[in-house]
XYZ file of C-alpha atoms in Angstrom:
716
model
C 128.541 118.510 67.503
C 128.121 115.117 69.149
C 129.964 114.140 72.287
C 131.922 110.923 72.117
C 130.532 108.739 74.885
C 132.682 106.087 76.536
C 131.248 103.172 78.476
C 130.157 104.214 81.916
C 130.796 102.495 85.221
C 127.648 103.092 87.211
C 128.174 102.970 90.965
C 125.827 100.188 91.905
C 126.230 98.412 95.211
C 125.424 94.745 95.364
C 126.506 91.880 97.516
C 130.264 91.343 97.545
C 129.831 88.015 95.815
C 128.085 89.550 92.817
C 130.868 92.078 92.323
C 133.649 89.526 92.731
C 132.120 87.178 90.204
C 134.493 88.638 87.611
C 137.488 87.319 89.566
C 138.194 83.616 89.164
C 139.742 83.381 92.622
C 136.405 84.318 94.172
C 134.063 82.167 92.086
C 133.401 79.850 95.018
C 132.464 82.819 97.173
C 129.910 83.847 94.585
C 128.302 80.414 94.655
C 128.448 80.336 98.454
C 126.750 83.661 98.923
C 124.016 82.726 96.469
C 123.149 79.993 98.948
C 123.371 81.977 102.186
C 122.374 85.562 101.621
C 118.752 86.591 101.889
C 119.080 88.694 98.786
C 120.809 87.873 95.528
C 121.227 90.492 92.823
C 121.004 89.493 89.199
C 120.507 91.192 85.891
C 121.958 94.254 84.235
C 122.667 97.349 86.245
C 120.394 99.464 84.061
C 117.575 96.929 84.017
C 114.141 97.299 85.559
C 113.588 93.548 85.502
C 115.041 91.680 88.487
C 115.501 87.938 88.073
C 116.187 86.550 91.554
C 114.762 87.172 95.016
C 114.905 85.249 98.290
C 112.648 87.439 100.429
C 109.648 85.123 100.457
C 111.534 81.885 101.142
C 115.089 82.802 102.289
C 116.240 80.713 99.370
C 117.567 82.244 96.147
C 114.732 81.598 93.708
C 113.440 82.993 90.471
C 110.216 84.963 91.025
C 108.411 82.366 88.891
C 109.035 79.765 91.614
C 107.745 81.876 94.526
C 104.106 81.139 95.526
C 103.399 84.724 96.550
C 103.330 88.199 95.030
C 106.811 89.790 95.040
C 108.085 92.944 93.329
C 111.588 94.409 93.209
C 112.620 98.002 92.459
C 116.340 97.992 91.720
C 119.053 100.605 91.530
C 118.054 101.681 88.023
C 114.529 102.588 89.163
C 115.817 104.394 92.253
C 118.276 106.385 90.149
C 115.823 107.298 87.387
C 113.197 108.435 89.892
C 115.794 110.331 91.961
C 114.190 108.621 94.931
C 115.834 109.786 98.145
C 113.399 108.297 100.663
C 111.152 105.249 100.581
C 108.195 107.597 100.079
C 109.728 108.732 96.772
C 109.758 105.154 95.500
C 106.232 104.034 96.387
C 104.620 105.561 93.242
C 106.147 102.714 91.175
C 105.325 99.865 93.588
C 102.045 98.159 92.706
C 99.398 98.667 95.378
C 101.741 100.443 97.803
C 100.584 103.865 98.991
C 102.355 106.326 101.284
C 99.749 107.608 103.743
C 101.933 110.483 104.934
C 105.558 111.610 104.919
C 106.442 109.816 108.158
C 106.825 106.148 107.239
C 103.201 104.960 107.153
C 102.288 102.855 104.103
C 99.234 100.921 102.935
C 99.350 97.545 101.201
C 96.336 95.417 100.336
C 94.195 97.776 102.392
C 96.235 97.563 105.619
C 98.280 100.404 107.029
C 101.690 99.696 108.520
C 103.534 102.202 110.669
C 106.460 100.872 112.666
C 106.613 100.072 115.482
C 102.816 100.050 115.901
C 102.181 97.386 113.284
C 104.831 94.805 114.056
C 107.224 93.740 111.354
C 106.391 95.969 108.380
C 109.833 97.117 107.204
C 112.936 94.914 107.330
C 116.544 95.412 106.295
C 118.395 92.730 104.335
C 115.694 90.217 105.146
C 116.067 90.530 108.934
C 113.773 92.105 111.515
C 114.729 95.533 112.784
C 113.609 98.698 111.012
C 116.469 101.213 111.106
C 114.124 104.230 111.039
C 111.297 104.741 113.485
C 108.587 107.306 114.111
C 108.963 110.551 112.207
C 111.894 109.783 109.906
C 111.088 108.246 106.533
C 113.663 105.577 105.483
C 116.543 107.216 103.629
C 117.982 105.634 100.476
C 121.612 106.818 100.624
C 122.941 103.281 101.105
C 120.085 101.347 99.522
C 120.642 99.144 96.500
C 117.096 97.961 95.982
C 113.686 97.560 97.601
C 111.591 94.387 97.646
C 107.870 94.176 98.317
C 106.291 90.960 99.584
C 102.514 91.302 99.548
C 100.325 89.582 102.081
C 101.104 87.960 105.457
C 104.740 86.941 105.977
C 104.929 85.842 109.603
C 106.222 82.350 108.869
C 109.721 83.734 108.245
C 109.554 87.180 109.828
C 107.375 86.638 112.919
C 104.765 89.246 113.943
C 103.802 91.476 111.077
C 101.262 93.479 109.137
C 98.731 91.428 107.114
C 99.214 93.718 104.126
C 102.783 92.715 103.436
C 106.421 93.517 103.976
C 108.842 96.065 102.533
C 112.431 94.826 102.603
C 115.299 97.254 102.042
C 118.572 95.917 100.639
C 121.664 97.921 101.500
C 124.795 98.396 99.419
C 127.708 96.120 100.270
C 131.513 96.394 99.888
C 132.967 95.603 96.467
C 136.294 94.111 95.432
C 137.194 96.914 93.016
C 138.026 100.401 94.228
C 135.373 102.951 93.279
C 134.419 106.392 94.545
C 131.375 108.365 93.458
C 129.813 111.628 94.542
C 126.299 113.025 94.194
C 124.848 116.474 94.554
C 121.251 117.533 94.025
C 119.137 120.660 94.205
C 115.403 121.037 94.246
C 112.293 122.956 95.162
C 111.926 124.648 98.544
C 115.686 125.095 98.981
C 116.378 121.388 98.798
C 120.076 120.446 98.858
C 121.508 116.942 99.000
C 125.113 115.722 98.883
C 126.463 112.187 99.151
C 129.695 110.248 98.743
C 130.119 106.517 98.252
C 133.539 104.842 98.444
C 134.319 101.133 98.291
C 137.188 98.754 97.627
C 139.719 96.395 99.244
C 141.663 97.204 102.418
C 144.095 94.319 101.966
C 146.223 93.274 99.014
C 144.640 89.845 98.850
C 141.187 91.455 98.703
C 139.932 89.502 101.670
C 139.060 92.638 103.636
C 136.655 94.946 101.818
C 135.085 98.220 102.901
C 132.315 100.583 101.963
C 131.784 104.081 103.359
C 128.653 106.068 102.515
C 127.810 109.490 103.866
C 125.157 112.047 103.086
C 123.531 115.294 104.099
C 120.275 116.889 102.975
C 118.069 119.775 104.061
C 114.917 121.389 102.812
C 112.100 123.740 103.594
C 108.535 123.041 102.495
C 105.541 124.474 100.701
C 103.982 124.412 104.199
C 104.579 127.340 106.562
C 107.641 127.182 108.838
C 108.560 123.581 108.078
C 112.219 122.583 107.834
C 114.139 119.317 108.051
C 117.736 118.188 107.718
C 119.260 114.696 107.712
C 122.819 113.646 108.492
C 123.704 110.103 107.439
C 126.690 107.733 107.824
C 126.888 104.067 106.814
C 130.313 102.368 106.952
C 130.605 98.597 106.397
C 133.298 95.891 106.291
C 133.378 92.406 104.804
C 136.091 89.853 105.604
C 136.442 86.725 103.463
C 138.055 84.067 105.647
C 137.829 81.586 102.773
C 135.624 80.707 99.843
C 133.248 79.135 102.372
C 133.272 81.616 105.266
C 132.827 85.359 105.559
C 131.861 88.004 108.096
C 130.095 91.299 107.380
C 129.683 94.313 109.691
C 127.366 97.168 108.745
C 126.669 100.369 110.680
C 123.864 102.841 110.056
C 123.615 106.240 111.754
C 121.180 109.031 110.938
C 120.145 112.256 112.610
C 117.129 114.375 111.826
C 116.529 117.912 113.046
C 113.213 119.435 112.120
C 110.810 122.272 112.710
C 107.335 120.712 112.843
C 108.761 117.205 112.716
C 105.354 115.657 111.931
C 103.339 117.129 109.080
C 99.872 117.141 110.649
C 98.127 117.755 107.339
C 96.169 120.640 105.927
C 92.704 121.785 107.003
C 89.474 120.493 105.460
C 86.328 122.645 105.444
C 83.020 121.122 106.505
C 80.137 122.637 104.573
C 76.737 123.446 106.060
C 75.196 120.433 104.321
C 77.684 118.096 106.029
C 79.924 117.503 103.001
C 83.610 118.393 102.963
C 85.517 120.914 100.845
C 89.122 119.728 100.454
C 90.123 122.784 98.410
C 88.934 125.597 100.654
C 92.042 126.184 102.765
C 95.412 127.052 101.141
C 98.246 124.509 101.011
C 100.633 126.435 103.229
C 98.519 126.553 106.389
C 99.407 124.200 109.256
C 98.000 123.528 112.693
C 101.455 123.620 114.223
C 103.504 126.354 115.817
C 106.767 127.803 114.435
C 108.398 126.654 117.688
C 107.392 122.997 117.320
C 110.486 120.843 116.837
C 111.757 117.305 116.563
C 115.148 115.617 116.997
C 115.589 111.982 115.972
C 118.724 109.814 116.225
C 118.730 106.300 114.743
C 121.766 104.053 115.215
C 122.100 100.441 114.109
C 124.802 97.773 113.857
C 124.399 94.464 112.014
C 126.904 91.586 112.118
C 126.390 88.730 109.648
C 128.315 85.453 109.611
C 128.003 83.022 106.676
C 129.514 79.558 106.420
C 129.138 76.821 103.831
C 129.837 73.338 105.198
C 129.293 71.694 101.817
C 127.433 72.205 98.571
C 124.301 70.967 100.362
C 124.579 72.563 103.823
C 125.061 76.220 104.814
C 124.585 78.431 107.875
C 123.850 82.127 108.396
C 123.823 83.988 111.717
C 122.773 87.647 112.028
C 122.963 89.894 115.081
C 121.387 93.358 114.903
C 121.195 96.205 117.408
C 119.015 99.265 116.830
C 118.552 102.323 119.039
C 116.141 105.150 118.240
C 115.880 108.361 120.230
C 113.180 110.960 119.655
C 112.402 114.253 121.318
C 109.698 116.566 120.050
C 107.117 119.225 120.857
C 104.075 119.440 118.622
C 100.499 120.691 118.180
C 97.534 118.824 116.708
C 93.884 119.595 116.042
C 91.117 118.969 118.555
C 87.409 119.098 117.768
C 85.801 120.744 114.767
C 86.546 123.927 112.863
C 84.127 126.727 113.714
C 84.331 130.207 112.200
C 87.715 129.291 110.688
C 89.166 128.645 114.146
C 90.111 125.415 115.884
C 91.239 124.118 119.260
C 94.567 122.319 119.546
C 96.338 119.837 121.752
C 99.969 120.254 122.781
C 102.229 117.206 122.921
C 105.777 116.609 124.100
C 107.678 113.349 123.942
C 111.071 112.132 125.146
C 111.555 108.571 123.939
C 114.419 106.037 123.796
C 113.794 102.693 122.055
C 116.081 99.663 121.629
C 116.082 96.354 119.767
C 118.387 93.331 119.957
C 117.689 90.826 117.179
C 119.349 87.433 116.673
C 118.525 85.406 113.591
C 120.113 82.083 112.619
C 119.116 79.637 109.914
C 120.445 76.693 107.929
C 119.798 75.597 104.358
C 120.055 71.899 103.516
C 119.479 70.084 100.235
C 118.728 66.395 99.956
C 117.003 63.888 97.729
C 114.552 61.184 98.780
C 113.734 58.941 95.865
C 112.323 61.086 93.083
C 111.768 64.072 95.393
C 114.248 66.910 95.831
C 114.086 68.856 99.099
C 115.426 72.271 99.996
C 114.986 72.507 103.756
C 115.261 75.718 105.716
C 115.264 75.824 109.502
C 115.786 78.825 111.717
C 115.320 80.599 115.019
C 114.665 84.242 115.906
C 115.126 85.979 119.227
C 114.119 89.620 119.559
C 114.485 91.606 122.780
C 113.115 95.089 122.253
C 111.247 97.898 123.920
C 112.038 101.289 125.391
C 113.989 102.542 128.362
C 112.229 105.915 128.370
C 108.743 106.924 127.288
C 107.812 110.311 128.714
C 104.822 111.635 126.795
C 102.469 114.496 127.646
C 99.235 115.453 125.896
C 97.752 118.739 127.115
C 95.047 121.183 126.117
C 96.582 123.760 123.788
C 95.565 127.186 122.568
C 92.845 127.957 120.035
C 93.950 129.597 116.783
C 92.385 131.317 113.809
C 93.374 129.235 110.797
C 94.124 132.190 108.510
C 95.747 134.357 111.177
C 97.230 132.070 113.850
C 98.553 133.674 117.025
C 101.263 131.331 118.268
C 102.314 133.433 121.245
C 102.069 131.681 124.596
C 100.936 128.446 122.965
C 102.880 126.203 125.367
C 100.444 125.392 128.188
C 101.601 125.092 131.769
C 101.415 121.578 133.303
C 97.927 120.660 134.487
C 98.102 117.288 136.277
C 94.332 117.118 136.642
C 93.675 117.278 132.877
C 96.953 116.375 131.133
C 97.496 112.837 129.876
C 100.864 111.245 130.653
C 102.862 108.193 129.673
C 105.930 107.697 131.854
C 107.113 104.128 131.603
C 109.587 101.614 130.267
C 108.805 98.414 128.408
C 110.495 95.178 127.418
C 109.263 92.700 124.820
C 110.658 89.235 124.259
C 109.871 87.362 121.089
C 111.235 83.842 120.544
C 110.399 81.898 117.417
C 111.445 78.840 115.434
C 110.439 77.678 111.972
C 111.037 74.954 109.415
C 110.337 75.021 105.690
C 110.622 72.445 102.935
C 110.513 73.253 99.247
C 109.771 69.985 97.493
C 110.336 69.474 93.780
C 107.918 66.722 92.820
C 108.462 67.037 89.109
C 110.439 69.479 87.020
C 107.253 71.501 86.629
C 105.753 71.123 90.122
C 107.004 72.560 93.431
C 105.365 72.470 96.854
C 106.332 74.764 99.726
C 105.453 73.716 103.290
C 106.306 75.951 106.263
C 105.376 76.227 109.915
C 106.487 78.557 112.686
C 105.931 78.807 116.423
C 106.296 82.118 118.287
C 106.204 82.931 121.984
C 105.756 86.587 122.997
C 105.998 88.345 126.370
C 105.532 92.041 127.202
C 106.156 93.838 130.466
C 105.507 97.560 130.895
C 106.617 99.259 134.113
C 105.584 102.760 135.240
C 108.400 105.166 136.077
C 106.245 107.586 138.052
C 102.787 107.944 139.529
C 101.633 110.137 136.636
C 101.831 107.283 134.129
C 98.270 106.652 132.923
C 98.330 102.883 132.551
C 100.426 102.039 135.637
C 101.826 98.870 134.130
C 100.855 96.282 131.552
C 101.679 92.665 130.775
C 100.970 90.519 127.746
C 101.679 86.897 126.869
C 100.879 85.392 123.496
C 101.875 82.418 121.396
C 101.018 81.404 117.864
C 101.447 78.621 115.333
C 101.912 80.134 111.866
C 101.582 77.778 108.863
C 102.111 78.363 105.150
C 101.410 76.205 102.118
C 102.309 77.030 98.533
C 102.098 75.200 95.218
C 103.762 76.284 91.973
C 103.164 74.641 88.603
C 105.342 75.626 85.637
C 103.836 74.399 82.346
C 106.791 76.022 80.545
C 110.164 77.303 81.700
C 108.997 80.915 81.486
C 105.510 80.628 82.949
C 103.982 79.567 86.260
C 100.711 79.457 88.140
C 100.587 79.267 91.914
C 98.301 79.014 94.908
C 99.159 79.713 98.536
C 97.772 79.901 102.040
C 99.683 82.260 104.328
C 99.071 83.533 107.849
C 100.278 86.175 110.260
C 99.837 87.225 113.852
C 100.366 90.393 115.870
C 100.294 90.609 119.700
C 97.982 93.276 121.066
C 99.704 96.526 121.990
C 97.012 97.339 124.565
C 96.463 94.354 126.825
C 95.986 95.723 130.341
C 93.515 93.996 132.638
C 92.138 97.398 133.608
C 90.954 97.764 130.012
C 89.505 94.288 129.597
C 92.654 92.359 128.710
C 94.372 90.105 128.158
C 93.235 89.822 124.546
C 94.149 87.172 121.946
C 96.623 88.302 119.279
C 95.446 89.723 115.991
C 95.614 87.111 113.250
C 95.306 87.072 109.476
C 94.717 84.329 106.920
C 95.341 84.898 103.227
C 94.269 82.798 100.234
C 96.076 83.752 97.035
C 96.276 82.459 93.475
C 98.316 83.956 90.699
C 100.125 83.798 87.386
C 103.690 84.806 86.548
C 105.399 84.921 83.191
C 108.692 85.994 81.652
C 107.799 87.311 78.220
C 109.607 88.434 75.073
C 112.796 86.404 75.592
C 112.664 87.009 79.350
C 112.928 90.770 78.962
C 109.523 91.506 80.465
C 107.908 89.988 83.546
C 104.163 89.908 84.153
C 102.362 88.985 87.357
C 98.691 88.647 88.267
C 97.464 87.896 91.813
C 94.015 87.364 93.352
C 93.688 87.251 97.134
C 91.473 87.375 100.201
C 92.709 88.276 103.698
C 90.577 87.604 106.790
C 91.711 89.750 109.739
C 90.574 88.804 113.244
C 90.721 89.945 116.895
C 90.790 93.679 116.229
C 90.484 95.832 119.351
C 87.477 98.141 119.631
C 86.483 100.565 122.411
C 83.754 99.212 124.729
C 83.449 101.929 127.392
C 81.339 101.516 130.507
C 80.527 103.948 133.289
C 82.892 102.102 135.599
C 85.637 101.677 132.977
C 85.535 104.403 130.289
C 88.601 102.949 128.529
C 87.321 99.374 128.355
C 88.097 97.466 125.132
C 86.950 94.278 123.440
C 87.925 92.189 120.409
C 85.743 92.100 117.287
C 85.877 89.726 114.295
C 87.705 92.342 112.266
C 87.880 92.906 108.521
C 88.025 91.241 105.127
C 90.315 92.418 102.329
C 89.799 91.150 98.784
C 91.582 92.226 95.678
C 93.556 91.718 92.496
C 96.930 93.004 91.328
C 98.724 93.193 88.005
C 102.376 94.157 87.489
C 104.394 94.527 84.290
C 108.091 95.237 84.611
C 111.126 94.914 82.354
C 113.258 96.090 79.485
C 112.399 96.241 75.783
C 115.599 97.186 73.990
C 115.970 100.882 74.820
C 112.695 101.104 76.747
C 112.441 100.341 80.477
C 108.970 100.088 81.955
C 107.317 99.418 85.289
C 103.537 99.465 85.564
C 100.897 98.126 87.882
C 97.266 98.143 88.895
C 95.726 97.086 92.209
C 92.087 96.615 93.139
C 91.252 96.271 96.825
C 87.989 96.029 98.746
C 88.683 96.181 102.484
C 85.623 96.284 104.753
C 84.532 95.588 108.319
C 82.716 92.295 108.873
C 80.798 93.123 112.077
C 79.113 95.955 113.955
C 81.134 97.569 116.731
C 82.270 100.921 118.061
C 84.799 101.196 115.201
C 82.111 100.911 112.510
C 79.330 98.910 110.916
C 79.388 95.696 108.942
C 80.356 96.593 105.361
C 82.028 99.927 106.209
C 85.125 100.709 104.161
C 88.460 100.530 105.925
C 90.464 103.703 106.415
C 93.129 104.745 103.858
C 92.280 101.801 101.610
C 91.466 103.009 98.064
C 89.708 100.538 95.802
C 91.845 101.429 92.775
C 95.553 102.194 92.608
C 97.416 102.366 89.292
C 100.923 103.371 88.255
C 103.194 103.498 85.219
C 106.752 104.697 84.656
C 108.658 104.309 81.384
C 112.092 105.458 80.264
C 113.506 105.524 76.743
C 117.285 105.774 76.322
C 118.714 106.846 72.967
C 121.479 104.522 71.770
C 122.247 106.048 68.381
C 122.960 109.417 66.822
C 124.481 112.359 68.611
C 122.035 112.140 71.520
C 123.407 108.790 72.644
C 123.095 108.607 76.423
C 120.032 110.819 76.553
C 117.052 109.408 78.423
C 113.445 110.549 78.503
C 111.032 109.246 81.130
C 107.435 109.866 82.075
C 104.725 108.277 84.137
C 101.951 108.776 86.585
C 99.833 107.247 89.290
C 96.145 107.192 90.042
C 94.525 106.627 93.433
C 90.751 106.435 93.741
C 88.861 107.980 96.621
C 89.341 106.534 100.095
C 87.744 106.793 103.515
C 89.758 109.164 105.686
C 88.042 108.380 108.986
C 86.552 105.050 110.078
C 83.769 106.440 112.251
C 82.538 108.936 109.677
C 82.319 107.097 106.383
C 81.372 110.356 104.663
C 84.859 111.882 105.119
C 86.089 110.770 101.688
C 89.584 111.651 100.487
C 89.194 112.663 96.807
C 90.626 110.631 93.960
C 93.851 111.921 92.441
C 96.040 111.553 89.348
C 99.650 112.754 89.470
C 101.994 112.934 86.464
C 105.806 112.979 86.560
C 108.533 113.371 83.942
C 112.312 113.122 83.835
C 115.295 113.883 81.619
C 118.705 112.232 81.996
C 122.057 112.292 80.245
C 125.041 109.998 80.799
C 128.449 110.820 79.377
C 131.773 109.385 80.402
C 131.998 109.495 84.215
C 129.063 111.881 84.642
C 125.335 111.385 85.001
C 122.839 114.241 84.964
C 119.212 113.981 86.107
C 116.268 116.375 85.979
C 112.953 115.275 87.464
C 109.710 117.215 87.410
C 107.133 115.789 89.802
C 103.410 116.549 89.723
C 103.918 118.478 86.529
C 100.226 119.446 86.285
C 100.344 120.839 89.846
C 97.431 118.651 90.906
C 96.172 119.118 94.453
C 95.986 115.667 95.993
C 95.852 114.023 99.397
C 97.733 110.945 100.571
C 95.217 109.864 103.193
C 93.347 110.640 106.375
C 94.778 111.313 109.827
C 91.934 109.905 111.961
C 90.230 113.315 112.017
C 87.587 115.046 109.926
C 89.367 118.413 110.063
C 92.733 117.574 108.450
C 94.167 115.273 105.780
C 97.699 114.485 104.593
C 98.478 116.740 101.633
C 100.692 115.722 98.711
C 103.353 117.977 97.255
C 102.547 120.470 94.481
C 104.723 120.732 91.372
C 108.404 120.408 92.266
C 111.738 119.648 90.601
C 115.042 117.932 91.336
C 118.366 118.348 89.550
C 121.013 115.732 90.300
C 124.611 115.188 89.224
C 126.621 112.017 89.819
C 130.321 111.679 89.077
C 132.496 108.566 89.226
C 135.694 109.898 90.779
C 137.615 106.606 90.679
């Protein structure tokens, strides 16, 4: 017997303007927000192909017009993958690799891990990552994820050369809707969520959205446990068709046993090679008493105003506070006779960030040229009010039979390392950009930015190791892009983009001050919308030159002396195919990257491969949805990813993380107000590693075969 299936209202959160487009009274608001918001959502709610993005230029543009590599994973991809953290989504993002479970990712051969690597993750196109340190970004309130590959400092200030991951949150909608989710999975995984939105006033000028969630799980690793508590309320007030104000809050708490997964052990053979399969998956270097507590709180206020059809203004104020307390063990030295020494670390940390962003968009015409001018300023005051960190000599354990009794060492001021300080950073920047339409087929993008950076670190006690630090840096950051469109559905582009990153270690006692790290990227590419614009294809070729990398240069008088070295060179190519072919949705990609050192120094030799930078990275995910017969609403999906071998430690180029291929599959069924999902990940139970952890005794281990069952219901 076949079920009669009614049309389904999928709970998809987009900008208020996109939802209100169906109401004639709000048509002006739709047009206004398309001008002002960083992100514009377009396309069908079940589509893998996304037609508009403004991440690269802060102007709503079709991807064909953007002179840089951009990819978008929308709500349909997130839902079909049952992706609950950003790590769950990276297998479908071309060239993006999760190095561990704690928010470290590689793009174009560079690893980003906030806050160490500057601006690597943004929210709604504005600086300020809402999750720091051990907590991977949660996707409870996320509508879609955008990836901008390569340097992006001209709009986003200091940042990783490899690229930027921008997370777009769900916004209030004009129609009342309530949905609920519940999921179960391997290792006692449980997840519940509720999402409610609608108007708070009869005239639908005041809109709300309230999202809450809770999840907990154990692990295939011994003793590990984590739970997340999440709340994200938001309000939008429409003063008029030209003016609106949006307030968004984000609060998450993580409680964990062994908050950082320090990887599994790797056996070194007598001949010097490494056996990555010798030690079982479940063994960890940590103690059952190791713990971590993380609280992340953020508030973002956005004001938009349209003066005319040609001139608009956006002002964003964001506050983020992250608190972390943990106790943890890590490896020290080599494994001998299946035993290893450990360090013991404790940390009490309180970080803050105040971010102000304001920019204007202005359109004008000079003769035959059309200009879209963007000008903006950024002010970021961030740092930490508390940074009490201790690194001590821990106990030695037998790997197979660890004795964790008395593994908390007593304070030893003569040998323990301490940080006990506070720090403030001030970053002030201004930029201007002009997108010039020379002909209907030819567009030129010219941008320049100036940043001024100041750092002041102050010791809070005599046991602080550094006893203060200061850093001053400034940078001019240019960008040039050219796009030629021989047809309306095809473009070729070339661009020159740059980035900078102030040095995190700049003390005079260690050889500072040092010039900031800089990157220059040359990129050419092709983009096309194929098969009646149902499928998008993108090809990119690039080279990134990375300079002023810090390297140890110890002397007898100054054992912690540092110096700058020329750095690295990253070359590569990327291909992405993404879209919808009738009942088939597909997203696929391949990335080649060759990232090497370009000089001899204490971090390696000229030509050495860079750490956690595989040369080959491929992915595919496809879903077929039945539209006829009695199985209407049934969806079948499958895919996989391949990562070639990679260097797991810079100093020892022979510590090679093995290549890996991981296959996934999924089954879904939508009927009336209900959606059912079953995902089976790593269905061949392949043993694979994400990357190295700067040691030759451990590596980050991927998850064995696991499942997730999810149910979504539209309550209203």
